[in-house]
Amino acid sequence: MIDKELFKLIGKNKKYIFIAVALQVLGLIANVSITACVCYAVYLLTKGAEATRFLYPLIGAVLGIAVRYTCSRLTGDIKDTLGRGVKRDLREKVYNKILRLGVKTTDGMSMAGLTQVSLEGVEQLDIYFSGYLPQFFFAMLAPIVLFLICVWIDWRTALVLIACVPLIPLSIVAVSKYAKKVFAKYWGKYTSMGDTFLDSVQGLKELKIFQADAAQHVKINESAEEFRVITMKVLVMQLVSITIMDLVAYGGAGVGIGLAICGAAFWGLNPLAALFLCLVSVEFFLPLRAFGSAFHVAMNGISAGKKILSLLNTPDPEWGSETLDGSRDIQLDDITFSYDGKRDVLKHVRMTFPERGMTAIVGESGCGKSTVVNMLVGAFRPQSGKVTVGGKQLEKLSRENWYSHLAAVSYNTYIFNESVRDNFKMAKESVTDAEIYAALEKVNLKGFIEENGGLDKVITEDANNISGGQKQRLALAIALVSDKDIYVFDEATSNIDIDSESIIMKNIKALSENRSVIVISHRLANVVPADNIYYMEDGEIRESGSHEALMAAKKGYARLYSTQKQLEQGYTEAIA
């Protein structure tokens, strides 16, 4: 009933659980003392005692009520402290985990799923940690405490009551196997619905253009209906389980009350003691009854916790502590890599990227170009072979040191919801306005920025207030001012007009005179100036050399280049 992995997440906050349980036990004893005072008052009433004698049970009851109230308030405060502490620590762990993962993706978790897990998932776990766990320990202790009190009064009644208590946990265990499956599906449907909704919002423009919004509307409705169905299953399961627990709890209490009455009638049990046992019988089952209710509510938190554990247990990329202190040459030495362990995406790849010069990687879609880029930025590690920089293995370098030498610009580089100036300062904190404008001029963007608010112009979320080409050029300009030793451009000139593309490629070539520049491009005209070109097919290096040498070889590269050139010429003639 306690998930050991989730329990470990509590960390230093474990003490609050035991404090809460101790307060609940003290409150239970206070409640029993109130019952004893009431029974004693009834006894005095039957004996016709003087009014002054009722003062003792009255004082005892008042003290018991005060202790009970104080324990209840303190228990609530302690549980609140526990919940807030665990949530704070969990959020910190999730955030730090995402930072450690860096550019490595989380397998099987979408952006919507990651957001739900790190935000709402942590909130759901609050119920598990602050409500479920303290109630679990209290529910285990309470019947034992009551048994130790009642066994001295009437052992028969005490034994029957303590024997009926385990029936509630057994009913919970019987339901829990089914409940885990239901709640796992519940959370899966919930995140799936979130994914569908987020996709629809982000792609609303495209849905309208292709007149597919009606079909997407149907899809969202289907996802919402699936979520409604699984929600109703959860509610039905909870109601059935609660009904079973009520039958066990109140049935067991009824048996205990019946035995106490029989004891008074046939076995010589003091009527005062019988009254006490009748009033206390229900107390045997109420803690477990409350635990059963908390169990079903907490199951949702447990399902969310599994998602969080999956994130936290994702292996961190391997990094060391060494630093680059000499050559910046990069080598891929006999690299083999597979995403699923079945099909090799890279097969015995050998590449060299000198510390100065422009190296290009080309090939048709799916040949492994972007996987090579992921190897260079440290997102993936090869199954065999090694990546070295200046003779040192990449995973032995400090991540901070490696990234201080590397700049990567891709077709989807993120531009932050900040001013143009602030986006540049993220790349280089000391950058001046003159340096920013010089970089913008290189990418043919200076005039646009000057005419639209200057460097104080705020880029909206996902760069929606500039065009796709302008976003791409801005990302390139930011990379240029970062002043790194190694630049990786992964389809960085996509969505850019031909004139701007020509200007950018000239700047990239100029940059390669004293930097290592690696260019991945589907358009082979961009890589003609490269000092060395690797042509890939099916995860292998089929050819390498300069553009002239590869064209003279008349193999795969030459065929692909000629085909693209013919298509571009045909397109130009068609427009003309």
Coordinates of C-alpha atoms in Angstrom, one line a residue:
M1 CA 0.0 0.0 0.0
I2 CA 3.1 2.3 0.2
D3 CA 5.1 2.8 -3.0
K4 CA 8.7 2.7 -1.8
E5 CA 10.0 4.8 -4.7
L6 CA 7.5 7.5 -4.0
F7 CA 8.2 7.3 -0.3
K8 CA 11.8 8.1 -1.0
L9 CA 10.8 11.3 -2.7
I10 CA 9.7 12.7 0.7
G11 CA 13.4 13.1 1.8
K12 CA 13.9 15.2 4.9
N13 CA 10.2 15.8 5.2
K14 CA 9.6 12.3 6.6
K15 CA 9.7 13.7 10.2
Y16 CA 6.4 15.5 9.6
I17 CA 4.6 12.2 8.8
F18 CA 5.6 10.8 12.2
I19 CA 4.7 14.0 14.0
A20 CA 1.3 14.0 12.4
V21 CA 0.7 10.4 13.3
A22 CA 1.8 11.0 16.9
L23 CA -0.7 13.9 17.1
Q24 CA -3.5 11.8 15.7
V25 CA -2.8 9.0 18.2
L26 CA -2.8 11.6 21.0
G27 CA -6.1 12.9 19.7
L28 CA -7.5 9.4 19.6
I29 CA -6.6 8.8 23.3
A30 CA -8.2 12.2 24.1
N31 CA -11.3 11.1 22.3
V32 CA -11.4 7.8 24.3
S33 CA -11.0 9.8 27.5
I34 CA -14.0 12.0 26.6
T35 CA -16.0 8.8 26.0
A36 CA -14.8 7.4 29.4
C37 CA -15.9 10.7 31.1
V38 CA -19.3 10.5 29.5
C39 CA -19.7 6.9 30.7
Y40 CA -18.7 7.9 34.2
A41 CA -21.2 10.7 34.2
V42 CA -23.9 8.3 33.1
Y43 CA -22.8 6.0 36.0
L44 CA -23.0 8.9 38.5
L45 CA -26.5 9.8 37.1
T46 CA -27.8 6.2 37.7
K47 CA -26.4 6.3 41.2
G48 CA -28.1 9.6 42.0
A49 CA -24.7 11.2 42.9
E50 CA -24.4 14.7 44.2
A51 CA -24.0 17.5 41.6
T52 CA -20.4 18.3 42.8
R53 CA -19.3 14.8 41.8
F54 CA -20.2 15.6 38.2
L55 CA -17.4 18.2 38.2
Y56 CA -14.7 15.5 37.7
P57 CA -16.0 14.0 34.5
L58 CA -16.9 17.5 33.3
I59 CA -13.3 18.7 33.8
G60 CA -11.9 15.5 32.2
A61 CA -14.2 15.9 29.2
V62 CA -13.3 19.6 28.8
L63 CA -9.5 18.7 29.0
G64 CA -10.1 15.9 26.5
I65 CA -11.9 18.2 24.1
A66 CA -9.1 20.8 24.4
V67 CA -6.5 18.2 23.7
R68 CA -8.5 16.8 20.8
Y69 CA -9.0 20.2 19.3
T70 CA -5.4 21.2 19.7
C71 CA -4.2 17.9 18.1
S72 CA -6.6 18.3 15.2
R73 CA -5.4 21.9 14.5
L74 CA -1.7 20.9 14.8
T75 CA -2.2 17.8 12.6
G76 CA -3.7 20.0 9.9
D77 CA -0.8 22.5 10.1
I78 CA 1.8 19.7 10.1
K79 CA 0.1 18.0 7.0
D80 CA 0.1 21.4 5.3
T81 CA 3.8 21.9 6.1
L82 CA 4.5 18.4 4.8
G83 CA 2.6 18.9 1.6
R84 CA 4.2 22.3 0.9
G85 CA 7.6 21.0 1.7
V86 CA 7.3 17.9 -0.5
K87 CA 5.9 19.9 -3.4
R88 CA 8.7 22.5 -3.2
D89 CA 11.3 19.7 -3.1
L90 CA 9.7 17.8 -6.0
R91 CA 9.4 20.9 -8.2
E92 CA 13.1 21.6 -7.5
K93 CA 14.0 18.0 -8.4
V94 CA 12.0 18.0 -11.6
Y95 CA 13.4 21.4 -12.6
N96 CA 17.0 20.3 -11.8
K97 CA 16.4 17.0 -13.7
I98 CA 15.2 18.9 -16.8
L99 CA 18.3 21.1 -16.5
R100 CA 20.6 18.1 -16.2
L101 CA 19.0 16.4 -19.2
G102 CA 19.7 19.6 -21.2
V103 CA 19.3 18.9 -24.9
K104 CA 18.5 15.3 -24.3
T105 CA 14.8 14.6 -24.9
T106 CA 12.6 12.7 -22.5
D107 CA 11.5 9.5 -24.1
G108 CA 7.8 9.1 -24.6
M109 CA 6.8 12.4 -23.0
S110 CA 5.4 15.2 -25.0
M111 CA 5.6 18.9 -24.1
A112 CA 2.1 18.9 -22.8
G113 CA 2.8 15.7 -20.8
L114 CA 6.0 17.2 -19.3
T115 CA 4.1 20.4 -18.4
Q116 CA 1.3 18.4 -16.7
V117 CA 3.7 16.2 -14.8
S118 CA 5.9 19.0 -13.5
L119 CA 2.9 21.2 -12.5
E120 CA -0.3 19.4 -11.9
G121 CA 1.3 16.0 -11.3
V122 CA 3.2 17.5 -8.3
E123 CA -0.1 19.0 -7.0
Q124 CA -1.8 15.6 -7.2
L125 CA 1.0 14.1 -5.2
D126 CA 0.3 16.6 -2.4
I127 CA -2.8 14.4 -1.5
Y128 CA -0.7 11.3 -1.4
F129 CA 2.0 12.7 0.8
S130 CA 0.0 14.9 3.2
G131 CA -3.2 12.9 3.4
Y132 CA -2.7 9.3 2.4
L133 CA 0.7 8.5 4.1
P134 CA -0.1 9.9 7.6
Q135 CA -3.5 8.3 7.5
F136 CA -2.0 4.9 6.6
F137 CA 0.3 4.8 9.6
F138 CA -2.4 6.2 11.9
A139 CA -4.9 3.6 10.6
M140 CA -2.4 0.8 11.4
L141 CA -1.8 2.1 15.0
A142 CA -5.3 3.2 16.0
P143 CA -6.9 -0.3 16.3
I144 CA -3.8 -1.6 18.3
V145 CA -4.1 1.3 20.7
L146 CA -7.8 0.8 21.2
F147 CA -7.3 -3.0 21.5
L148 CA -4.8 -2.5 24.3
I149 CA -7.3 -0.3 26.1
C150 CA -10.4 -2.5 25.6
V151 CA -8.8 -5.9 26.2
W152 CA -8.6 -5.2 29.9
I153 CA -12.4 -4.4 29.9
D154 CA -13.6 -7.4 27.9
W155 CA -11.2 -9.6 26.0
R156 CA -14.0 -11.3 23.9
T157 CA -15.3 -8.0 22.5
A158 CA -11.8 -6.6 22.0
L159 CA -10.6 -9.8 20.1
V160 CA -13.7 -9.7 17.8
L161 CA -13.2 -6.0 17.0
I162 CA -9.5 -6.4 16.3
A163 CA -10.2 -9.5 14.1
C164 CA -12.8 -7.5 12.0
V165 CA -10.4 -4.6 11.4
P166 CA -8.2 -6.4 8.8
L167 CA -11.3 -6.9 6.6
I168 CA -11.1 -3.3 5.5
P169 CA -7.4 -3.5 4.3
L170 CA -8.3 -6.8 2.5
S171 CA -11.1 -5.1 0.7
I172 CA -8.7 -2.2 -0.3
V173 CA -6.1 -4.7 -1.6
A174 CA -8.7 -6.5 -3.6
V175 CA -9.8 -3.3 -5.2
S176 CA -6.3 -1.8 -5.6
K177 CA -5.1 -4.0 -8.4
Y178 CA -8.0 -3.0 -10.5
A179 CA -7.7 0.6 -9.3
K180 CA -4.1 0.9 -10.4
K181 CA -5.0 -0.1 -13.9
V182 CA -7.9 2.3 -14.0
F183 CA -5.9 5.3 -12.6
A184 CA -3.0 4.5 -15.0
K185 CA -5.5 4.7 -17.9
Y186 CA -7.1 7.8 -16.3
W187 CA -3.8 9.7 -16.3
G188 CA -2.9 8.5 -19.8
K189 CA -6.2 9.7 -21.2
Y190 CA -5.8 13.0 -19.3
T191 CA -2.3 13.7 -20.8
S192 CA -3.6 12.5 -24.2
M193 CA -6.4 15.0 -24.1
G194 CA -3.9 17.7 -23.1
D195 CA -1.7 16.8 -26.1
T196 CA -4.6 17.0 -28.5
F197 CA -5.8 20.3 -27.1
L198 CA -2.3 21.8 -27.2
D199 CA -1.7 20.6 -30.8
S200 CA -5.0 22.1 -31.8
V201 CA -4.3 25.5 -30.3
Q202 CA -0.7 25.7 -31.7
G203 CA -1.9 24.6 -35.2
L204 CA -5.1 26.5 -35.3
K205 CA -4.0 28.6 -38.2
E206 CA -3.2 25.5 -40.3
L207 CA -6.5 23.9 -39.3
K208 CA -8.4 26.9 -40.6
I209 CA -6.4 27.1 -43.8
F210 CA -6.9 23.5 -44.6
Q211 CA -10.5 23.6 -43.4
A212 CA -9.7 20.8 -41.0
D213 CA -10.9 22.5 -37.9
A214 CA -14.2 20.5 -38.0
A215 CA -12.4 17.2 -38.1
Q216 CA -10.0 18.3 -35.3
H217 CA -13.1 19.3 -33.3
V218 CA -14.4 15.8 -33.7
K219 CA -11.0 14.4 -32.6
I220 CA -11.0 16.6 -29.5
N221 CA -14.6 15.5 -28.6
E222 CA -13.6 11.9 -29.0
S223 CA -10.6 12.5 -26.7
A224 CA -12.8 14.3 -24.2
E225 CA -15.4 11.5 -24.3
E226 CA -12.7 8.9 -23.6
F227 CA -11.6 10.9 -20.6
R228 CA -15.2 11.2 -19.4
V229 CA -15.7 7.4 -19.7
I230 CA -12.6 6.6 -17.8
T231 CA -13.5 9.3 -15.2
M232 CA -16.9 7.6 -14.7
K233 CA -15.2 4.3 -14.2
V234 CA -13.0 5.8 -11.5
L235 CA -16.1 7.2 -9.7
V236 CA -18.0 3.9 -10.0
M237 CA -15.0 2.0 -8.6
Q238 CA -14.7 4.5 -5.7
L239 CA -18.4 4.3 -4.8
V240 CA -18.4 0.5 -4.9
S241 CA -15.3 0.3 -2.8
I242 CA -16.6 2.8 -0.3
T243 CA -19.8 0.9 0.0
I244 CA -17.9 -2.3 0.7
M245 CA -15.8 -0.6 3.4
D246 CA -18.9 0.9 5.0
L247 CA -20.5 -2.6 5.3
V248 CA -17.3 -4.0 6.8
A249 CA -16.8 -1.0 9.2
Y250 CA -20.3 -0.6 10.5
G251 CA -20.9 -4.3 10.4
G252 CA -17.8 -5.0 12.5
A253 CA -18.9 -2.2 14.9
G254 CA -22.3 -3.7 15.1
V255 CA -20.9 -7.1 16.1
G256 CA -18.7 -5.4 18.8
I257 CA -21.8 -3.6 20.2
G258 CA -23.8 -6.8 20.2
L259 CA -21.1 -8.7 22.1
A260 CA -20.8 -5.8 24.6
I261 CA -24.6 -6.0 25.2
C262 CA -24.4 -9.8 25.5
G263 CA -21.6 -9.4 28.0
A264 CA -23.7 -7.1 30.1
A265 CA -26.7 -9.4 29.9
F266 CA -25.2 -12.9 30.2
W267 CA -21.5 -12.7 31.2
G268 CA -21.5 -10.4 34.1
L269 CA -19.9 -7.4 32.3
N270 CA -20.4 -4.2 34.1
P271 CA -23.1 -2.1 32.2
L272 CA -20.8 0.9 32.5
A273 CA -18.0 -1.0 30.7
A274 CA -20.5 -2.3 28.2
L275 CA -21.6 1.2 27.4
F276 CA -17.9 2.3 27.0
L277 CA -17.3 -0.6 24.6
C278 CA -20.4 0.2 22.6
L279 CA -19.3 3.8 22.1
V280 CA -15.7 2.9 21.3
S281 CA -16.5 0.1 18.9
V282 CA -16.9 2.4 15.9
E283 CA -13.5 4.0 16.7
F284 CA -11.8 0.7 15.7
F285 CA -13.0 1.2 12.1
L286 CA -13.2 4.9 11.5
P287 CA -9.4 5.4 10.9
L288 CA -9.3 2.6 8.4
R289 CA -12.5 3.8 6.8
A290 CA -10.9 7.3 6.4
F291 CA -7.8 5.6 5.1
G292 CA -9.9 3.8 2.4
S293 CA -11.3 7.1 1.2
A294 CA -7.9 8.7 1.1
F295 CA -6.5 5.6 -0.7
H296 CA -8.8 6.1 -3.7
V297 CA -8.2 9.9 -3.9
A298 CA -4.4 9.3 -3.6
M299 CA -4.4 6.7 -6.4
N300 CA -4.5 9.6 -8.9
G301 CA -1.5 11.1 -7.2
I302 CA 0.3 7.7 -7.3
S303 CA -0.3 7.6 -11.1
A304 CA 1.1 11.1 -11.5
G305 CA 4.0 10.1 -9.2
K306 CA 4.9 7.2 -11.6
K307 CA 5.2 9.8 -14.4
I308 CA 7.4 12.0 -12.3
L309 CA 9.5 9.0 -11.3
S310 CA 9.8 8.1 -15.0
L311 CA 11.2 11.6 -15.6
L312 CA 13.5 11.5 -12.6
N313 CA 14.8 8.1 -13.5
T314 CA 15.7 9.0 -17.0
P315 CA 19.5 8.5 -17.3
D316 CA 21.4 11.7 -17.3
P317 CA 23.8 12.4 -20.2
E318 CA 27.3 11.4 -19.3
W319 CA 29.6 14.3 -18.7
G320 CA 32.9 14.6 -17.0
S321 CA 35.0 17.4 -15.5
E322 CA 37.8 17.8 -18.1
T323 CA 38.2 21.1 -20.1
L324 CA 39.5 21.9 -23.6
D325 CA 42.9 23.4 -23.4
G326 CA 44.3 22.9 -26.9
S327 CA 43.1 21.7 -30.3
R328 CA 39.4 21.9 -31.1
D329 CA 39.5 19.2 -33.8
I330 CA 36.4 17.0 -33.6
Q331 CA 36.4 13.3 -34.6
L332 CA 33.6 10.7 -34.8
D333 CA 35.5 7.5 -34.6
D334 CA 33.5 4.4 -35.8
I335 CA 30.2 5.6 -34.4
T336 CA 27.2 3.3 -34.4
F337 CA 23.9 4.4 -32.9
S338 CA 20.3 3.1 -32.7
Y339 CA 17.2 4.7 -31.2
D340 CA 15.4 1.4 -30.5
G341 CA 18.2 -1.1 -30.4
K342 CA 16.9 -2.7 -33.6
R343 CA 17.8 -0.5 -36.5
D344 CA 21.1 1.3 -36.7
V345 CA 20.6 5.0 -37.6
L346 CA 24.4 5.5 -37.8
K347 CA 26.7 2.7 -39.0
H348 CA 30.4 2.9 -38.3
V349 CA 30.6 6.6 -39.1
R350 CA 34.0 8.3 -39.2
M351 CA 34.1 12.0 -39.6
T352 CA 36.7 14.8 -38.9
F353 CA 35.8 18.4 -38.3
P354 CA 39.0 20.6 -38.2
E355 CA 39.2 23.5 -35.8
R356 CA 39.2 25.9 -38.8
G357 CA 37.2 25.4 -42.0
M358 CA 33.7 24.6 -43.2
T359 CA 32.6 21.0 -43.2
A360 CA 29.2 19.9 -44.6
I361 CA 27.0 16.9 -44.1
V362 CA 24.4 16.2 -46.8
G363 CA 22.1 13.4 -47.9
E364 CA 18.5 12.6 -48.4
S365 CA 16.0 12.9 -45.5
G366 CA 16.5 10.1 -42.9
C367 CA 20.1 9.4 -43.8
G368 CA 21.4 10.3 -40.3
K369 CA 22.5 14.0 -40.6
S370 CA 20.6 15.3 -37.6
T371 CA 21.6 12.3 -35.5
V372 CA 25.2 13.3 -36.1
V373 CA 24.3 16.8 -34.8
N374 CA 22.7 15.3 -31.7
M375 CA 26.0 13.4 -31.1
L376 CA 28.0 16.7 -31.3
V377 CA 25.7 18.6 -28.9
G378 CA 25.7 15.8 -26.4
A379 CA 22.0 14.8 -26.7
F380 CA 22.9 11.2 -27.6
R381 CA 25.8 8.8 -26.8
P382 CA 26.9 6.2 -29.3
Q383 CA 26.4 2.5 -28.7
S384 CA 29.9 1.9 -30.0
G385 CA 32.7 4.2 -31.1
K386 CA 33.6 7.6 -29.6
V387 CA 33.3 11.3 -30.2
T388 CA 36.5 13.2 -29.4
V389 CA 37.3 16.9 -29.2
G390 CA 41.0 17.8 -29.2
G391 CA 41.8 14.1 -28.4
K392 CA 39.5 14.1 -25.4
Q393 CA 36.3 12.0 -25.3
L394 CA 33.2 14.2 -25.4
E395 CA 31.5 12.6 -22.3
K396 CA 34.7 13.2 -20.2
L397 CA 34.4 17.0 -20.8
S398 CA 32.5 19.3 -18.5
R399 CA 29.2 20.1 -20.1
E400 CA 29.6 23.8 -19.2
N401 CA 33.0 23.9 -20.8
W402 CA 31.9 22.1 -24.0
Y403 CA 28.9 24.5 -24.4
S404 CA 31.2 27.5 -23.8
H405 CA 32.9 26.5 -27.1
L406 CA 29.8 25.4 -29.1
A407 CA 26.9 27.2 -30.8
A408 CA 24.1 25.3 -32.5
V409 CA 21.5 26.9 -34.8
S410 CA 18.7 24.7 -36.2
Y411 CA 15.6 25.2 -38.2
N412 CA 13.6 25.5 -35.0
T413 CA 15.9 27.4 -32.7
Y414 CA 13.9 29.1 -30.0
I415 CA 13.6 32.8 -29.7
F416 CA 12.6 34.0 -26.2
N417 CA 9.6 36.3 -25.4
E418 CA 12.0 39.1 -24.6
S419 CA 13.3 42.2 -26.4
V420 CA 15.7 41.8 -29.3
R421 CA 18.5 43.2 -27.1
D422 CA 17.8 40.7 -24.3
N423 CA 17.8 37.8 -26.7
F424 CA 21.3 38.8 -27.8
K425 CA 22.4 39.2 -24.1
M426 CA 21.5 35.6 -23.4
A427 CA 24.2 34.6 -25.9
K428 CA 26.7 37.2 -24.8
E429 CA 26.0 39.3 -21.7
S430 CA 28.5 42.0 -22.6
V431 CA 27.3 42.5 -26.1
T432 CA 27.0 46.1 -27.2
D433 CA 24.3 47.7 -29.4
A434 CA 26.9 48.2 -32.1
E435 CA 27.8 44.5 -32.1
I436 CA 24.1 43.6 -32.3
Y437 CA 23.4 45.8 -35.3
A438 CA 26.6 44.5 -37.0
A439 CA 25.3 41.0 -36.6
L440 CA 21.8 42.0 -37.8
E441 CA 23.3 43.6 -40.9
K442 CA 25.1 40.4 -41.7
V443 CA 21.9 38.5 -41.9
N444 CA 20.0 41.3 -43.8
L445 CA 17.8 42.1 -40.8
K446 CA 19.1 45.5 -39.6
G447 CA 16.7 47.6 -41.5
F448 CA 13.7 45.7 -40.4
I449 CA 14.6 45.9 -36.7
E450 CA 15.4 49.7 -36.9
E451 CA 12.0 50.3 -38.6
N452 CA 10.0 48.2 -36.0
G453 CA 11.0 49.4 -32.6
G454 CA 14.7 48.9 -32.6
L455 CA 16.5 46.7 -30.1
D456 CA 13.7 47.2 -27.6
K457 CA 11.2 45.4 -29.9
V458 CA 9.7 42.6 -27.9
I459 CA 9.6 39.2 -29.7
T460 CA 6.3 37.6 -28.7
E461 CA 5.9 33.9 -27.8
D462 CA 7.2 31.5 -30.4
A463 CA 8.3 34.6 -32.4
N464 CA 4.7 35.1 -33.7
N465 CA 5.2 38.8 -34.5
I466 CA 7.9 38.2 -37.1
S467 CA 8.0 35.9 -40.1
G468 CA 9.6 32.4 -40.1
G469 CA 12.5 33.7 -42.2
Q470 CA 13.1 36.6 -40.0
K471 CA 13.0 34.3 -36.9
Q472 CA 15.7 32.1 -38.6
R473 CA 17.9 35.1 -39.5
L474 CA 17.6 36.5 -36.0
A475 CA 18.7 33.1 -34.5
L476 CA 21.7 33.2 -36.8
A477 CA 22.6 36.7 -35.8
I478 CA 22.4 35.8 -32.1
A479 CA 24.7 32.8 -32.8
L480 CA 27.2 35.1 -34.6
V481 CA 27.7 37.4 -31.6
S482 CA 28.2 34.4 -29.2
D483 CA 31.8 34.2 -30.3
K484 CA 32.2 30.5 -30.1
D485 CA 34.9 28.2 -31.5
I486 CA 32.6 25.7 -33.1
Y487 CA 29.4 26.5 -35.0
V488 CA 26.8 23.9 -36.0
F489 CA 24.2 25.0 -38.5
D490 CA 21.4 22.3 -38.9
E491 CA 19.2 23.4 -41.8
A492 CA 19.6 26.9 -40.5
T493 CA 18.8 28.6 -43.8
S494 CA 15.4 26.9 -44.3
N495 CA 12.4 29.3 -44.7
I496 CA 14.7 32.0 -46.0
D497 CA 14.5 33.7 -49.4
I498 CA 17.3 33.1 -51.8
D499 CA 18.9 36.6 -51.5
S500 CA 19.0 36.4 -47.7
E501 CA 20.3 32.8 -48.0
S502 CA 23.1 33.9 -50.2
I503 CA 24.2 36.6 -47.8
I504 CA 24.0 34.3 -44.8
M505 CA 26.0 31.5 -46.5
K506 CA 28.8 34.1 -47.4
N507 CA 28.9 35.1 -43.7
I508 CA 29.1 31.4 -42.6
K509 CA 31.9 30.8 -45.1
A510 CA 33.7 33.9 -43.7
L511 CA 33.2 32.6 -40.2
S512 CA 34.9 29.4 -41.1
E513 CA 38.2 31.1 -41.8
N514 CA 39.0 31.1 -38.1
R515 CA 36.3 28.8 -36.6
S516 CA 35.1 25.3 -37.1
V517 CA 31.8 25.4 -39.0
I518 CA 29.6 22.4 -39.5
V519 CA 26.7 22.8 -41.9
I520 CA 23.9 20.4 -42.4
S521 CA 21.7 21.3 -45.4
H522 CA 19.1 19.7 -47.6
R523 CA 20.0 22.3 -50.3
L524 CA 23.3 21.3 -51.8
A525 CA 23.9 24.7 -53.4
N526 CA 24.6 26.0 -49.9
V527 CA 27.5 23.5 -49.3
V528 CA 29.4 24.1 -52.6
P529 CA 32.0 26.4 -50.8
A530 CA 32.6 23.8 -48.1
D531 CA 36.2 22.6 -47.6
N532 CA 34.9 19.0 -47.1
I533 CA 31.5 17.4 -47.7
Y534 CA 30.3 14.2 -46.3
Y535 CA 27.6 12.5 -48.3
M536 CA 25.4 10.1 -46.3
E537 CA 23.1 7.3 -47.3
D538 CA 21.2 5.0 -44.9
G539 CA 23.4 6.0 -41.9
E540 CA 26.7 5.5 -43.7
I541 CA 29.3 7.8 -45.2
R542 CA 29.3 6.9 -48.9
E543 CA 31.5 9.8 -50.2
S544 CA 33.6 12.6 -48.9
G545 CA 35.6 15.4 -50.5
S546 CA 35.2 18.8 -52.0
H547 CA 32.3 19.7 -54.2
E548 CA 34.4 19.5 -57.4
A549 CA 35.8 16.1 -56.4
L550 CA 32.4 14.7 -55.6
M551 CA 30.9 16.0 -58.8
A552 CA 33.8 14.4 -60.8
A553 CA 33.1 11.1 -59.1
K554 CA 29.6 11.1 -60.6
K555 CA 28.1 9.0 -57.8
G556 CA 25.3 9.7 -55.2
Y557 CA 26.2 13.3 -54.4
A558 CA 26.5 14.3 -58.0
R559 CA 23.2 12.7 -58.9
L560 CA 21.5 14.4 -55.9
Y561 CA 23.1 17.8 -56.8
S562 CA 22.1 17.6 -60.4
T563 CA 18.6 16.6 -59.6
Q564 CA 18.1 19.5 -57.2
K565 CA 19.6 21.9 -59.8
Q566 CA 17.3 20.7 -62.5
L567 CA 14.3 21.1 -60.2
E568 CA 15.3 24.6 -59.2
Q569 CA 15.8 25.6 -62.8
G570 CA 12.4 24.2 -63.7
Y571 CA 10.8 26.0 -60.9
T572 CA 12.4 29.3 -61.9
E573 CA 11.4 28.9 -65.5
A574 CA 7.8 28.0 -64.5
I575 CA 7.6 31.2 -62.4
A576 CA 9.1 33.3 -65.2

